[in-house]
Tab-separated table of C-alpha atoms in Angstrom:
chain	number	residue	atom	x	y	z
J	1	UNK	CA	-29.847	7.493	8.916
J	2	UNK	CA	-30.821	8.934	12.256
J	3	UNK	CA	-28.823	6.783	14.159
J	4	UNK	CA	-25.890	8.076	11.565
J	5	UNK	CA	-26.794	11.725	12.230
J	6	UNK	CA	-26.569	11.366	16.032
J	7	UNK	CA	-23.530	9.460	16.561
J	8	UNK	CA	-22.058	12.635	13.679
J	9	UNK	CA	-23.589	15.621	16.025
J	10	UNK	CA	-21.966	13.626	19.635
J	11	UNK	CA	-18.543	13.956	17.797
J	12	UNK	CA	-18.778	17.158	16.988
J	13	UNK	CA	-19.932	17.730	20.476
J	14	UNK	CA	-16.935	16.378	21.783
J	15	UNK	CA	-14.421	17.946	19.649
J	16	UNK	CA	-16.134	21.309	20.784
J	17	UNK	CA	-15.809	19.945	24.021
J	18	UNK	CA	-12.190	19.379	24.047
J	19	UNK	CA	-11.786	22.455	22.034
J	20	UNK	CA	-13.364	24.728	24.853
J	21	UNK	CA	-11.561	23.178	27.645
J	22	UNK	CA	-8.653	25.527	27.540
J	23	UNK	CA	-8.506	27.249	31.411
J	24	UNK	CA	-10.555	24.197	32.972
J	25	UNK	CA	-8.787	21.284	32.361
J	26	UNK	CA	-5.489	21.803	33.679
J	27	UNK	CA	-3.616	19.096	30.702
J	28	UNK	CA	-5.419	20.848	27.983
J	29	UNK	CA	-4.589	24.166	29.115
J	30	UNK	CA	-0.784	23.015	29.569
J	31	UNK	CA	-0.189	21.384	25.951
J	32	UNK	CA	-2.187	24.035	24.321
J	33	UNK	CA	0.306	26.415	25.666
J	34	UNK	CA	3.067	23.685	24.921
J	35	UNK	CA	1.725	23.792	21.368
J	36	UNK	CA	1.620	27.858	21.124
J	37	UNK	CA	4.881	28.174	22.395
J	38	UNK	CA	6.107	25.886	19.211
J	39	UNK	CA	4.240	28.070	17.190
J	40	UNK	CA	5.941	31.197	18.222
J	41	UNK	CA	9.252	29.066	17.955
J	42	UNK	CA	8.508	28.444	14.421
J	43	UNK	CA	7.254	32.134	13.628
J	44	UNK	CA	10.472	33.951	15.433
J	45	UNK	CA	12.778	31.357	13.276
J	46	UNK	CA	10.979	32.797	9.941
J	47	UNK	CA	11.023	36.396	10.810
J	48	UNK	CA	15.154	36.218	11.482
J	49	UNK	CA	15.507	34.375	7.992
J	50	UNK	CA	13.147	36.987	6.961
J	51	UNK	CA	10.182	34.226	5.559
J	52	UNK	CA	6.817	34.262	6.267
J	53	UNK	CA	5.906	31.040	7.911
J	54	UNK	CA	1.866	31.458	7.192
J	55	UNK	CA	1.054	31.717	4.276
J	56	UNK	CA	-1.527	34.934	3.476
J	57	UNK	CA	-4.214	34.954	5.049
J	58	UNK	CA	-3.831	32.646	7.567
J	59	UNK	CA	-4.312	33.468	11.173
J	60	UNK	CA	-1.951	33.064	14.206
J	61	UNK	CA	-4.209	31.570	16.676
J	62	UNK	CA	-4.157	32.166	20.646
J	63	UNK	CA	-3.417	29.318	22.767
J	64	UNK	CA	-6.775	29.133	24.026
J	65	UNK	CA	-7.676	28.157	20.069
J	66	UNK	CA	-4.823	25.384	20.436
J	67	UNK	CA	-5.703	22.491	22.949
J	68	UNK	CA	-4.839	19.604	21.354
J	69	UNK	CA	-7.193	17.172	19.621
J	70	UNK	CA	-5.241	14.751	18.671
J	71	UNK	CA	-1.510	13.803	19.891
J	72	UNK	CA	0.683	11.001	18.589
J	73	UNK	CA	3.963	10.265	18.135
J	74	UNK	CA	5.750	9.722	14.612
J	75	UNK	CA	9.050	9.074	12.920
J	76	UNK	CA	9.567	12.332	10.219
J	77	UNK	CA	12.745	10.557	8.586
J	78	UNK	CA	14.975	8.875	10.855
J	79	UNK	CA	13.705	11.080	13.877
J	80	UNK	CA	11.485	10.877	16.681
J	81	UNK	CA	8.937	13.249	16.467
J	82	UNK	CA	5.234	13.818	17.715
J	83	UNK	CA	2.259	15.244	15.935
J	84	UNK	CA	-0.641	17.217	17.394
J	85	UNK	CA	-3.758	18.102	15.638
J	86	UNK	CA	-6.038	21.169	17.148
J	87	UNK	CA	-8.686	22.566	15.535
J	88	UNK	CA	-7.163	24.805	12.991
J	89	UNK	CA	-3.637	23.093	12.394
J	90	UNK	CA	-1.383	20.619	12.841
J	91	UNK	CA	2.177	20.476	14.305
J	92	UNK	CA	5.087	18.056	14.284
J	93	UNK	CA	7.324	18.788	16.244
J	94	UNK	CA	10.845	16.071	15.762
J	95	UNK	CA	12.966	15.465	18.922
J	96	UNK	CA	16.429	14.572	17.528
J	97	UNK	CA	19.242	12.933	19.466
J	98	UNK	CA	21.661	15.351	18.719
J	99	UNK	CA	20.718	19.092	17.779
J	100	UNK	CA	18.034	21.075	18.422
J	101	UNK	CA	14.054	19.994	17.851
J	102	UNK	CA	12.328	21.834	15.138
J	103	UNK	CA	8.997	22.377	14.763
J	104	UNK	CA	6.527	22.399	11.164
J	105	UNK	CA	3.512	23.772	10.880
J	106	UNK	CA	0.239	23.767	8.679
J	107	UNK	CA	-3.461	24.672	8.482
J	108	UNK	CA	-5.528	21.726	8.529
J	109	UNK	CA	-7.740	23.425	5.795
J	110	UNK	CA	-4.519	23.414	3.421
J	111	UNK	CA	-3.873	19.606	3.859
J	112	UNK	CA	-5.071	16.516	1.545
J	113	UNK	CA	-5.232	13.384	3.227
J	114	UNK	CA	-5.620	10.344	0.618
J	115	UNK	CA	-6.079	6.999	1.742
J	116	UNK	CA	-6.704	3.479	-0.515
J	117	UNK	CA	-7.320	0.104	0.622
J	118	UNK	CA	-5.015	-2.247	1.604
J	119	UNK	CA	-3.820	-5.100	-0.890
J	120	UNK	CA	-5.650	-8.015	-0.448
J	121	UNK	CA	-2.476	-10.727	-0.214
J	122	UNK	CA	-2.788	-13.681	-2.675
């Protein structure tokens, strides 16, 4: 169990890490301002259709509080999109052929992830 317990506290190390590396690591200080600048994309979109993008109570975090965790890319329908995780939310942002990319956003705290085994084939 202590082996369990250590390898537990040297990821949460690193995520802090990574977290806290806004304005010294010159990548995670540029896509965690690539990341806020979706999120004020998404919040001026809601405020001209007159919708509140957050829902109450949650926060609109700086970009220091959004370096990117995680980054992948995605398919959201038929489109090419890509996903980053921070601390606090996530964001997918799709990148359409034609049209303009929109961007979706949620608090991490807010989301259920379920996952099941895979079918054993027969």
């Amino acid at each position: 169990m202590d082996r369990l317990a250590k390898m537990q506290a040297h990821k949460r190390d690193m995520i802090i890490t990574i977290r806290d590396s806004y304005g010294t690591n010159v990548p995670a200080t540029k896509y965690a301002k690539r990341i806020h600048s979706h999120s004020l994309q998404i919040l001026r979109a809601a405020s001209d259709n007159d919708e509140t993008p957050l829902s109450s109570g949650e926060d609109f975090y700086p970009a220091s509080d959004q370096v990117p965790l995680l980054t992948c890319r995605s398919i959201s329908g038929k489109v090419p999109a890509t996903c980053f995780v921070t601390c606090h939310q996530i964001l997918l942002v799709t990148h359409p052929i034609l049209g303009e990319a929109q961007s979706f956003m949620a608090k991490l705290s807010e989301i259920f992830v379920q996952m099941s085994a895979p079918k054993a084939k027969s």
